[in-house]
Short mmCIF file of C-alpha atoms and ligand atoms in Angstrom, two decimals:
data_model
loop_
_atom_site.label_atom_id
_atom_site.label_comp_id
_atom_site.label_asym_id
_atom_site.label_seq_id
_atom_site.Cartn_x
_atom_site.Cartn_y
_atom_site.Cartn_z
CA MET L 1 20.45 -2.37 29.58
CA SER L 2 20.06 -4.36 26.39
CA LYS L 3 17.35 -3.27 24.01
CA ASP L 4 14.31 -5.49 23.91
CA TYR L 5 12.07 -3.94 21.29
CA VAL L 6 11.55 -1.92 18.18
CA ILE L 7 8.40 0.12 17.62
CA ALA L 8 6.54 0.41 14.32
CA LEU L 9 4.29 3.40 13.72
CA ASP L 10 1.73 2.30 11.13
CA GLN L 11 -0.02 5.41 9.84
CA GLY L 12 -2.93 4.03 7.79
CA THR L 13 -5.78 5.64 5.87
CA THR L 14 -8.39 5.13 8.58
CA SER L 15 -6.33 4.60 11.74
CA SER L 16 -2.90 4.99 13.29
CA ARG L 17 -1.23 2.17 15.17
CA ALA L 18 1.80 1.78 17.39
CA VAL L 19 3.15 -1.75 17.40
CA LEU L 20 5.70 -3.23 19.78
CA VAL L 21 7.92 -5.92 18.25
CA ASP L 22 10.42 -8.05 20.17
CA ARG L 23 13.68 -9.69 19.14
CA GLU L 24 11.86 -12.81 17.90
CA GLY L 25 9.84 -10.61 15.56
CA ARG L 26 6.65 -11.16 17.57
CA MET L 27 4.06 -8.44 17.91
CA VAL L 28 3.95 -8.04 21.66
CA ASP L 29 1.28 -5.36 21.72
CA CYS L 30 -0.52 -2.92 19.46
CA VAL L 31 -2.45 0.27 20.20
CA GLN L 32 -4.76 1.53 17.48
CA ARG L 33 -6.65 4.83 17.18
CA SER L 34 -9.03 5.79 14.41
CA TYR L 35 -9.45 9.30 13.13
CA GLN L 36 -11.93 11.19 11.04
CA GLN L 37 -12.41 10.89 7.28
CA ILE L 38 -13.44 14.25 5.85
CA TYR L 39 -15.53 14.38 2.65
CA PRO L 40 -16.04 18.08 1.76
CA GLN L 41 -17.60 17.25 -1.65
CA PRO L 42 -18.38 14.09 -3.64
CA GLY L 43 -15.05 12.56 -4.69
CA TRP L 44 -12.99 14.66 -2.27
CA VAL L 45 -11.21 13.11 0.73
CA GLU L 46 -9.21 14.94 3.40
CA HIS L 47 -7.51 14.23 6.73
CA ASN L 48 -6.77 16.75 9.44
CA PRO L 49 -2.98 16.47 9.98
CA GLN L 50 -3.33 17.42 13.66
CA GLU L 51 -5.78 14.54 14.12
CA ILE L 52 -3.35 12.18 12.40
CA LEU L 53 -0.74 13.37 14.86
CA LEU L 54 -3.05 12.99 17.84
CA SER L 55 -4.01 9.42 16.88
CA GLN L 56 -0.43 8.41 16.03
CA LEU L 57 1.25 9.99 19.06
CA GLY L 58 -1.65 8.96 21.30
CA SER L 59 -1.19 5.32 20.34
CA LEU L 60 2.57 5.65 20.79
CA THR L 61 2.38 7.19 24.28
CA GLU L 62 -0.21 4.62 25.36
CA LEU L 63 2.13 1.82 24.23
CA VAL L 64 5.03 3.52 26.03
CA SER L 65 3.16 3.77 29.33
CA ARG L 66 1.78 0.22 29.14
CA HIS L 67 5.27 -1.26 28.79
CA GLY L 68 7.53 1.28 30.50
CA LEU L 69 9.34 2.03 27.26
CA SER L 70 12.27 4.43 26.85
CA GLU L 71 15.46 4.83 24.84
CA ARG L 72 16.99 2.26 27.22
CA ASN L 73 14.84 -0.66 26.06
CA VAL L 74 13.67 0.49 22.61
CA ALA L 75 16.32 0.16 19.90
CA ALA L 76 14.55 2.10 17.17
CA ILE L 77 11.32 3.38 15.63
CA GLY L 78 10.19 2.58 12.10
CA ILE L 79 7.40 4.34 10.22
CA ASP L 80 5.12 3.09 7.45
CA ASN L 81 2.38 5.26 6.08
CA GLN L 82 -0.52 5.74 3.71
CA ARG L 83 1.18 6.77 0.50
CA GLU L 84 0.66 9.81 -1.76
CA THR L 85 -1.43 11.75 0.79
CA THR L 86 -0.15 15.29 0.57
CA MET L 87 0.27 18.13 3.04
CA VAL L 88 1.99 21.49 3.47
CA TRP L 89 2.96 23.10 6.75
CA ASP L 90 4.66 26.20 8.10
CA PRO L 91 7.82 25.14 9.96
CA SER L 92 7.93 28.37 11.98
CA THR L 93 4.64 27.54 13.73
CA GLY L 94 4.28 23.81 13.00
CA GLU L 95 0.82 24.57 11.60
CA PRO L 96 -0.46 22.80 8.45
CA ILE L 97 -1.84 25.35 5.97
CA ALA L 98 -4.82 23.10 5.15
CA ASN L 99 -6.09 19.57 5.57
CA ALA L 100 -4.05 16.83 3.93
CA ILE L 101 -5.41 15.73 0.55
CA VAL L 102 -5.81 11.97 0.72
CA TRP L 103 -4.64 9.57 -2.00
CA GLN L 104 -8.26 8.63 -2.79
CA CYS L 105 -9.23 12.24 -3.51
CA ARG L 106 -10.19 12.89 -7.17
CA ARG L 107 -10.35 16.71 -7.07
CA THR L 108 -7.35 17.12 -9.37
CA ALA L 109 -8.45 14.65 -12.08
CA ASP L 110 -9.18 17.47 -14.56
CA MET L 111 -5.94 19.26 -13.71
CA VAL L 112 -3.92 16.12 -14.48
CA GLN L 113 -5.82 15.63 -17.71
CA GLU L 114 -5.00 19.21 -18.70
CA LEU L 115 -1.33 19.12 -17.70
CA CYS L 116 -0.57 15.61 -18.94
CA GLY L 117 -3.05 15.28 -21.79
CA THR L 118 -0.57 14.75 -24.61
CA ASP L 119 1.18 11.46 -25.34
CA GLU L 120 4.50 13.25 -25.21
CA VAL L 121 3.99 14.49 -21.63
CA ARG L 122 2.56 11.15 -20.50
CA ARG L 123 5.58 9.35 -21.91
CA MET L 124 7.96 11.79 -20.23
CA VAL L 125 6.21 11.40 -16.87
CA GLN L 126 6.06 7.62 -17.11
CA GLY L 127 9.67 7.40 -18.24
CA LYS L 128 10.96 9.35 -15.25
CA THR L 129 8.60 8.33 -12.47
CA GLY L 130 7.48 4.82 -13.47
CA LEU L 131 3.90 6.01 -12.78
CA LEU L 132 0.97 6.82 -15.01
CA PRO L 133 -0.07 10.49 -14.62
CA ASP L 134 -3.04 10.42 -12.26
CA ALA L 135 -4.71 12.48 -9.53
CA TYR L 136 -3.91 9.60 -7.17
CA PHE L 137 -0.26 10.65 -6.83
CA SER L 138 0.96 13.68 -4.84
CA ALA L 139 2.06 16.25 -7.46
CA SER L 140 -1.33 17.59 -8.53
CA LYS L 141 -2.58 17.59 -4.93
CA LEU L 142 0.38 19.77 -3.95
CA ARG L 143 -0.25 22.12 -6.83
CA TRP L 144 -3.91 22.34 -5.82
CA LEU L 145 -2.91 23.44 -2.30
CA LEU L 146 -0.48 26.05 -3.67
CA ASP L 147 -3.12 27.40 -6.07
CA ASN L 148 -6.08 27.36 -3.70
CA VAL L 149 -4.88 28.21 -0.20
CA SER L 150 -4.59 31.95 0.10
CA GLY L 151 -0.97 33.16 0.01
CA ALA L 152 0.42 29.63 -0.18
CA ARG L 153 2.35 29.98 -3.42
CA GLU L 154 4.11 33.20 -2.37
CA ARG L 155 5.01 31.75 1.00
CA ALA L 156 6.25 28.51 -0.60
CA GLU L 157 8.41 30.42 -3.05
CA ALA L 158 9.84 32.48 -0.19
CA GLY L 159 10.90 29.23 1.49
CA GLU L 160 8.36 29.57 4.29
CA LEU L 161 6.42 26.34 3.71
CA LEU L 162 7.31 22.65 3.61
CA PHE L 163 5.73 19.87 1.57
CA GLY L 164 5.57 16.31 2.76
CA THR L 165 3.80 12.99 2.59
CA ILE L 166 2.65 11.77 6.01
CA ASP L 167 5.99 10.10 6.82
CA SER L 168 7.74 13.50 6.44
CA TRP L 169 5.22 15.15 8.70
CA LEU L 170 5.69 12.51 11.42
CA VAL L 171 9.49 12.62 11.16
CA TRP L 172 9.47 16.42 11.30
CA VAL L 173 7.22 16.50 14.38
CA LEU L 174 8.92 13.61 16.20
CA THR L 175 12.39 15.13 15.71
CA GLY L 176 11.21 18.43 17.14
CA GLY L 177 11.27 20.12 13.74
CA MET L 178 14.93 19.22 13.15
CA VAL L 179 14.53 16.97 10.11
CA HIS L 180 12.61 17.51 6.88
CA ALA L 181 13.09 14.26 4.99
CA THR L 182 11.27 11.43 3.28
CA ASP L 183 12.34 8.02 2.05
CA GLU L 184 12.76 6.81 -1.52
CA THR L 185 9.62 4.68 -1.53
CA ASN L 186 7.40 7.60 -0.56
CA ALA L 187 9.23 9.95 -2.93
CA SER L 188 8.60 7.49 -5.76
CA ARG L 189 4.82 8.02 -5.34
CA THR L 190 4.82 11.79 -5.74
CA LEU L 191 5.10 12.02 -9.55
CA LEU L 192 7.94 14.53 -8.93
CA TYR L 193 10.81 12.08 -8.40
CA ASP L 194 13.02 10.57 -11.08
CA ILE L 195 13.30 6.97 -9.90
CA HIS L 196 16.23 6.20 -12.21
CA GLU L 197 18.36 9.23 -11.35
CA GLY L 198 17.29 9.22 -7.71
CA ARG L 199 16.40 12.91 -7.46
CA TRP L 200 13.57 15.40 -7.62
CA ASP L 201 13.20 16.26 -11.30
CA GLU L 202 13.27 19.85 -12.51
CA GLY L 203 11.07 19.16 -15.51
CA LEU L 204 8.37 17.59 -13.34
CA LEU L 205 8.61 20.40 -10.77
CA ALA L 206 8.09 22.86 -13.63
CA LEU L 207 5.17 20.84 -15.02
CA PHE L 208 3.37 20.92 -11.66
CA ASP L 209 4.70 24.37 -10.73
CA VAL L 210 6.26 23.28 -7.44
CA PRO L 211 9.09 25.30 -5.82
CA ALA L 212 12.05 22.98 -5.10
CA CYS L 213 12.77 24.66 -1.76
CA MET L 214 9.70 23.10 -0.14
CA LEU L 215 10.67 19.49 -0.91
CA PRO L 216 12.04 17.09 1.72
CA GLU L 217 15.48 15.55 1.45
CA VAL L 218 15.21 11.98 0.16
CA ARG L 219 16.92 9.20 2.11
CA ARG L 220 17.12 5.42 1.87
CA SER L 221 14.31 3.62 3.70
CA ALA L 222 16.82 1.93 5.98
CA SER L 223 18.77 4.94 7.24
CA LEU L 224 18.88 7.28 10.22
CA PHE L 225 16.27 10.02 9.91
CA GLY L 226 16.77 11.54 13.37
CA GLU L 227 16.07 10.99 17.05
CA THR L 228 12.85 11.52 18.95
CA SER L 229 12.57 14.91 20.59
CA TYR L 230 8.94 15.66 21.30
CA PRO L 231 7.13 16.36 24.58
CA GLY L 232 5.57 13.19 26.03
CA VAL L 233 7.56 10.83 23.79
CA PRO L 234 10.70 9.22 25.26
CA ALA L 235 13.66 11.19 23.92
CA GLY L 236 16.66 9.92 21.99
CA ILE L 237 15.13 6.93 20.17
CA PRO L 238 16.49 6.74 16.62
CA ILE L 239 13.93 6.81 13.81
CA CYS L 240 15.74 4.67 11.30
CA GLY L 241 13.25 2.99 8.98
CA VAL L 242 10.64 4.65 6.78
CA ALA L 243 8.59 3.19 3.92
CA GLY L 244 5.24 3.59 2.21
CA ASP L 245 2.74 0.97 3.40
CA GLN L 246 2.86 -1.37 0.39
CA GLN L 247 6.64 -1.34 0.13
CA SER L 248 6.77 -1.89 3.88
CA ALA L 249 4.52 -4.95 3.50
CA LEU L 250 6.79 -6.30 0.72
CA PHE L 251 9.73 -5.98 3.12
CA GLY L 252 7.71 -7.39 6.01
CA GLN L 253 6.96 -10.46 3.86
CA CYS L 254 10.75 -10.96 3.53
CA CYS L 255 10.56 -10.42 -0.25
CA PHE L 256 14.16 -9.19 -0.24
CA GLU L 257 15.20 -10.73 -3.57
CA ALA L 258 14.27 -10.08 -7.17
CA GLY L 259 11.37 -12.32 -8.22
CA GLU L 260 9.72 -12.44 -4.78
CA ALA L 261 6.21 -11.07 -4.54
CA LYS L 262 3.36 -10.47 -2.14
CA ASN L 263 -0.33 -9.85 -2.56
CA THR L 264 -2.42 -8.10 0.09
CA TYR L 265 -6.12 -9.01 0.08
CA GLY L 266 -7.83 -6.08 1.79
CA THR L 267 -10.62 -3.82 0.57
CA GLY L 268 -8.71 -3.95 -2.72
CA CYS L 269 -5.60 -5.99 -3.55
CA PHE L 270 -2.05 -4.72 -3.83
CA LEU L 271 0.40 -6.96 -5.66
CA LEU L 272 4.10 -6.03 -5.57
CA MET L 273 7.01 -7.91 -7.08
CA ASN L 274 10.61 -7.11 -6.17
CA THR L 275 12.58 -6.68 -9.41
CA GLY L 276 15.97 -6.03 -7.79
CA ASP L 277 18.04 -3.22 -9.33
CA VAL L 278 16.11 -3.38 -12.60
CA ALA L 279 13.34 -0.81 -13.04
CA ALA L 280 11.12 -2.93 -15.29
CA ARG L 281 8.86 -0.89 -17.54
CA SER L 282 5.31 -2.16 -17.78
CA LYS L 283 3.41 -2.77 -20.99
CA ASN L 284 0.32 -3.81 -19.02
CA ASN L 285 -0.64 -0.70 -17.02
CA LEU L 286 1.36 -1.66 -13.95
CA VAL L 287 3.56 0.93 -12.27
CA THR L 288 7.26 0.82 -11.53
CA THR L 289 8.16 1.97 -8.06
CA ILE L 290 11.06 1.99 -5.60
CA ALA L 291 11.24 -0.88 -3.11
CA ALA L 292 12.63 -0.64 0.41
CA ALA L 293 16.07 -2.21 0.70
CA ALA L 294 18.11 -3.51 3.63
CA PRO L 295 20.93 -1.28 4.90
CA GLY L 296 24.11 -1.60 2.86
CA THR L 297 22.27 -2.35 -0.40
CA GLU L 298 24.29 -0.33 -2.86
CA ARG L 299 21.87 0.20 -5.72
CA THR L 300 18.29 1.37 -5.62
CA GLN L 301 15.84 -1.54 -5.60
CA TYR L 302 12.63 -1.52 -7.61
CA ALA L 303 9.26 -3.22 -7.68
CA LEU L 304 6.38 -3.62 -10.09
CA GLU L 305 3.02 -2.82 -8.57
CA GLY L 306 -0.53 -3.51 -9.62
CA SER L 307 -3.81 -3.24 -7.81
CA VAL L 308 -7.28 -4.70 -7.89
CA PHE L 309 -9.86 -2.01 -7.07
CA VAL L 310 -12.52 -4.28 -5.60
CA ALA L 311 -11.52 -7.37 -3.61
CA GLY L 312 -12.67 -7.64 0.02
CA ALA L 313 -15.12 -4.87 -0.88
CA LEU L 314 -17.00 -7.45 -2.97
CA ILE L 315 -17.43 -9.59 0.15
CA GLN L 316 -18.66 -6.51 2.03
CA TRP L 317 -21.12 -5.89 -0.77
CA LEU L 318 -22.53 -9.42 -0.47
CA ARG L 319 -22.96 -8.77 3.24
CA ASP L 320 -24.14 -5.15 3.37
CA GLU L 321 -25.95 -4.54 0.08
CA LEU L 322 -27.23 -7.99 -0.90
CA GLY L 323 -27.60 -9.31 2.66
CA LEU L 324 -26.51 -12.73 1.36
CA ILE L 325 -24.09 -13.41 4.22
CA ARG L 326 -23.83 -12.21 7.82
CA SER L 327 -20.03 -12.15 8.02
CA ALA L 328 -17.09 -12.25 5.63
CA GLU L 329 -15.85 -15.48 7.24
CA GLU L 330 -19.10 -17.23 6.30
CA THR L 331 -18.07 -17.19 2.62
CA GLU L 332 -15.55 -19.92 3.34
CA TYR L 333 -18.12 -22.38 4.64
CA LEU L 334 -20.58 -21.49 1.87
CA ALA L 335 -17.97 -21.88 -0.87
CA ARG L 336 -17.05 -25.33 0.42
CA SER L 337 -20.69 -26.41 0.62
CA VAL L 338 -20.93 -26.68 -3.19
CA PRO L 339 -18.69 -28.81 -5.45
CA ASP L 340 -17.94 -25.95 -7.86
CA ASN L 341 -19.10 -22.48 -8.94
CA GLY L 342 -22.02 -23.99 -10.91
CA GLY L 343 -20.93 -21.87 -13.91
CA VAL L 344 -21.39 -18.58 -12.02
CA TYR L 345 -18.85 -15.77 -12.41
CA ILE L 346 -18.83 -12.34 -10.77
CA VAL L 347 -16.80 -9.53 -12.33
CA PRO L 348 -16.69 -6.85 -9.59
CA ALA L 349 -15.96 -3.94 -11.93
CA PHE L 350 -17.90 -1.52 -9.70
CA THR L 351 -15.55 1.31 -10.62
CA GLY L 352 -14.23 -0.04 -13.90
CA LEU L 353 -11.52 -2.62 -14.56
CA GLY L 354 -7.94 -1.92 -13.43
CA ALA L 355 -4.69 -3.45 -14.67
CA PRO L 356 -4.10 -5.25 -16.92
CA TYR L 357 -7.36 -4.23 -18.69
CA TRP L 358 -7.64 -0.54 -17.73
CA ARG L 359 -11.25 0.01 -18.77
CA PRO L 360 -12.69 2.69 -16.47
CA GLU L 361 -16.08 2.52 -18.20
CA ALA L 362 -16.59 -1.23 -17.56
CA ARG L 363 -19.23 -2.20 -14.99
CA GLY L 364 -19.77 -5.23 -12.81
CA LEU L 365 -21.80 -8.31 -13.65
CA ILE L 366 -22.89 -11.71 -12.39
CA CYS L 367 -23.30 -14.26 -15.16
CA GLY L 368 -24.03 -17.94 -15.67
CA LEU L 369 -27.12 -17.95 -13.44
CA THR L 370 -29.50 -20.94 -13.62
CA ARG L 371 -32.56 -21.99 -11.63
CA GLY L 372 -30.16 -24.07 -9.53
CA THR L 373 -27.92 -21.16 -8.50
CA THR L 374 -27.80 -20.73 -4.71
CA PRO L 375 -26.25 -18.14 -2.37
CA ALA L 376 -23.41 -20.64 -1.91
CA HIS L 377 -22.57 -20.44 -5.63
CA ILE L 378 -22.58 -16.65 -5.47
CA ALA L 379 -20.32 -16.62 -2.39
CA ARG L 380 -17.99 -19.06 -4.10
CA ALA L 381 -17.95 -17.01 -7.29
CA ALA L 382 -17.09 -13.91 -5.24
CA LEU L 383 -14.06 -15.56 -3.60
CA GLU L 384 -13.02 -16.99 -6.94
CA ALA L 385 -13.22 -13.49 -8.45
CA LEU L 386 -10.56 -12.29 -5.99
CA ALA L 387 -8.31 -15.12 -7.13
CA TYR L 388 -8.95 -14.60 -10.87
CA GLN L 389 -8.21 -10.88 -10.62
CA THR L 390 -4.97 -11.64 -8.78
CA THR L 391 -4.07 -14.25 -11.39
CA ASP L 392 -4.50 -11.68 -14.18
CA LEU L 393 -2.16 -9.30 -12.34
CA VAL L 394 0.44 -11.97 -11.62
CA ARG L 395 0.53 -13.01 -15.28
CA ALA L 396 0.88 -9.37 -16.41
CA MET L 397 3.65 -8.82 -13.91
CA GLU L 398 5.54 -11.92 -14.96
CA ALA L 399 5.37 -10.74 -18.56
CA ASP L 400 6.62 -7.24 -17.67
CA ALA L 401 9.39 -8.50 -15.39
CA GLY L 402 10.46 -11.26 -17.80
CA ARG L 403 10.54 -13.80 -14.99
CA VAL L 404 8.23 -16.39 -13.49
CA LEU L 405 7.22 -16.37 -9.84
CA CYS L 406 7.79 -19.52 -7.85
CA ALA L 407 5.49 -18.61 -4.94
CA LEU L 408 3.03 -15.93 -3.91
CA ASN L 409 3.17 -14.53 -0.37
CA VAL L 410 -0.22 -13.39 0.85
CA ASP L 411 -1.52 -11.19 3.64
CA GLY L 412 -4.43 -8.83 4.41
CA GLY L 413 -7.79 -9.59 6.03
CA ALA L 414 -9.22 -11.85 3.31
CA SER L 415 -6.03 -13.97 3.13
CA ARG L 416 -7.28 -15.65 6.32
CA ASN L 417 -9.86 -17.42 4.15
CA ASP L 418 -8.41 -20.91 3.53
CA PHE L 419 -10.74 -21.59 0.61
CA LEU L 420 -9.48 -18.44 -1.12
CA ALA L 421 -5.82 -19.26 -0.44
CA GLN L 422 -6.23 -22.81 -1.80
CA PHE L 423 -8.20 -21.69 -4.84
CA GLN L 424 -5.56 -19.02 -5.52
CA ALA L 425 -2.85 -21.69 -5.51
CA ASP L 426 -5.01 -23.86 -7.78
CA VAL L 427 -5.73 -21.30 -10.51
CA LEU L 428 -2.22 -19.84 -10.41
CA GLY L 429 -0.62 -23.29 -10.38
CA MET L 430 1.74 -21.88 -7.77
CA ARG L 431 2.45 -22.29 -4.06
CA VAL L 432 0.70 -19.71 -1.89
CA ARG L 433 2.42 -18.88 1.40
CA ARG L 434 0.66 -17.18 4.28
CA PRO L 435 2.90 -16.13 7.19
CA GLN L 436 1.76 -16.68 10.78
CA ASN L 437 1.79 -12.92 11.26
CA ILE L 438 -0.20 -11.31 8.44
CA GLU L 439 0.41 -7.80 9.87
CA THR L 440 3.27 -7.46 7.42
CA THR L 441 2.92 -3.70 6.92
CA SER L 442 4.00 -2.81 10.46
CA LEU L 443 6.44 -5.70 10.46
CA GLY L 444 8.24 -4.17 7.46
CA ALA L 445 8.74 -0.84 9.24
CA ALA L 446 9.95 -2.68 12.34
CA TYR L 447 12.35 -4.77 10.24
CA LEU L 448 13.81 -1.70 8.48
CA ALA L 449 14.36 0.14 11.77
CA GLY L 450 15.66 -3.00 13.50
CA LEU L 451 18.20 -3.75 10.75
CA THR L 452 19.45 -0.15 10.56
CA SER L 453 19.93 0.05 14.33
CA GLY L 454 21.69 -3.32 14.51
CA PHE L 455 18.87 -4.83 16.61
CA TRP L 456 18.81 -7.64 14.03
CA SER L 457 21.93 -8.76 12.19
CA GLY L 458 20.60 -9.06 8.66
CA THR L 459 17.91 -10.33 6.34
CA ASP L 460 18.86 -13.97 7.01
CA GLU L 461 18.01 -13.50 10.66
CA LEU L 462 14.67 -11.94 9.69
CA ARG L 463 13.83 -14.89 7.42
CA GLY L 464 14.57 -17.16 10.37
CA LEU L 465 12.09 -15.26 12.54
CA ARG L 466 9.25 -15.82 10.12
CA GLY L 467 8.24 -19.20 11.57
CA ASP L 468 6.26 -21.80 9.67
CA ASP L 469 4.07 -20.41 6.93
CA ASP L 470 0.71 -21.91 6.06
CA CYS L 471 1.45 -23.28 2.60
CA PHE L 472 -1.19 -23.99 -0.04
CA GLU L 473 0.05 -26.20 -2.90
CA PRO L 474 -1.81 -26.35 -6.21
CA ARG L 475 -4.02 -29.45 -6.20
CA MET L 476 -6.26 -28.79 -9.19
CA GLY L 477 -5.26 -30.21 -12.56
CA ARG L 478 -4.15 -27.63 -15.13
CA PRO L 479 -6.94 -28.43 -17.61
CA GLU L 480 -9.55 -27.73 -14.94
CA ALA L 481 -7.80 -24.48 -13.90
CA GLU L 482 -7.58 -23.37 -17.53
CA ARG L 483 -11.26 -24.16 -18.05
CA LEU L 484 -12.17 -21.92 -15.09
CA LEU L 485 -9.85 -19.14 -16.26
CA ALA L 486 -11.40 -19.30 -19.73
CA GLY L 487 -14.83 -18.83 -18.12
CA TRP L 488 -13.48 -15.83 -16.22
CA ALA L 489 -12.00 -14.35 -19.40
CA ARG L 490 -15.40 -14.66 -21.13
CA ALA L 491 -17.08 -12.91 -18.20
CA VAL L 492 -14.52 -10.09 -18.24
CA GLY L 493 -15.07 -9.70 -21.98
CA ARG L 494 -18.78 -9.16 -21.33
CA ALA L 495 -18.10 -6.63 -18.55
CA MET L 496 -16.04 -4.57 -21.00
P1 LIG P 1 -8.19 -2.91 4.69
O1 LIG P 1 -6.84 -2.82 5.33
O2 LIG P 1 -8.20 -2.64 3.21
O3 LIG P 1 -9.28 -2.18 5.42
P2 LIG P 1 -8.22 -5.63 5.73
O4 LIG P 1 -6.87 -6.16 5.42
O5 LIG P 1 -8.55 -5.32 7.14
O6 LIG P 1 -8.62 -4.44 4.77
O7 LIG P 1 -9.26 -6.73 5.20
C1 LIG P 1 -10.64 -6.52 5.30
C2 LIG P 1 -11.33 -6.97 4.03
O8 LIG P 1 -11.20 -8.36 3.88
C3 LIG P 1 -12.81 -6.66 4.05
O9 LIG P 1 -13.16 -6.13 2.79
C4 LIG P 1 -13.49 -8.01 4.27
O10 LIG P 1 -14.67 -8.10 3.51
C5 LIG P 1 -12.46 -9.00 3.78
N1 LIG P 1 -12.41 -10.20 4.63
C6 LIG P 1 -12.06 -10.27 5.93
N2 LIG P 1 -12.09 -11.53 6.38
C7 LIG P 1 -12.47 -12.30 5.33
C8 LIG P 1 -12.70 -13.71 5.14
N3 LIG P 1 -12.51 -14.58 6.12
N4 LIG P 1 -13.07 -14.10 3.91
C9 LIG P 1 -13.22 -13.24 2.89
N5 LIG P 1 -13.03 -11.92 3.01
C10 LIG P 1 -12.66 -11.45 4.21
#
């Protein structure tokens, strides 16, 4: 029987999904299960790894029974996952020693400050990992578990415990405990991995006091990790694509070549640019990270990454806190109902300003109000703010990469807003391309697994599957765009 499908397991921060993808790259079906967010203290965030498993395997088995799936009609499984979230388990029992510490958790902020306080250490860490030392990444979370769970350090040093990001955990469970591995993109988010040498780094392990014996083996994203061997899941399906969610989305957007980039407009924004085999070093507070590459790519591929903290969350704020709109979609109609922003700018620095400014103490503002300002102007200014923030990141990235983008691929919930997409094209002076399927995160995992298993022949075939994008060409004159950007720059200056 010929294989008809690949399955993507999309392990996100608030839910797990199993997605069925056919040969034409269409999403045939998707089962989604949410799970609990655990907040033990202000600023702390945890997930119960068994609940992650239950939601992920539950969605998988539901998909399997709906479509009569088995190793006979499924070519491969790919996994994409929330990055940086850290857990430790005992392979002899399969029991996690504690809840997973989620990427958002700030409990180790002081520890990182203490360990990486000097310029010398920061430079060393950034040089090797491409990241800025921060509690966000896995290393300090792992150290926290070893220092705070009773007996953990002794057991880890005796080789009795395993560390993993969520991809490792899923691979280990799905292969019946046979494989303890992760992929390069997830490894590159731990703060323990030398992205240039392609190995766990002894100096970083010493800095964070992590025993090497608990680390997973690192493999290419597009490679065989193992075969399914778990009760209730069809046996013998190869797991042969793994990537962190943002790198998976970059791949799912078909950004296979250096100079191609995507921006995801969700709660926040994530902008990634493929820089090929060059690990570009940022001067603008962006991070350098490993990108997923197609099978057969000889050299490690890299990306520059930057994020906007508050994007779709600003629209939620207009809806839930200000009560200015009833739904996020309504912003589009409101924004179009006025000829321009009426001089109003919103800087949504609720939690400070991220790259390229990096001013944690900055706070949000709305400026340029007059007696004529209406809710429509505010809604328009909010959508424009998403586009201005993205423009700042794109310009910083172009400077760091030493190349100019020719188009921006967009996805994420807010990318459905046509006003936003057009305004983004206008202020950037660049074509904005929105694929028909904006679920690019799961698509990337499916693509990686499908290429590795030979389900698809190569990246050219994948590009062909993409269908017709919605394209937004810049229509605004440059002087007008520059005038608006100057207004934004003045507003940002005030927020700082
Ligand atoms: P996440 O994955 O971060 O939860 P999604 O990709 O699901 O986010 O996108 C949801 C976000 O996008 C929400 O913050 C919402 O306010 C915003 N959003 C959704 N639809 C629209 C729209 N049509 N216009 C503007 N913002 C939108």
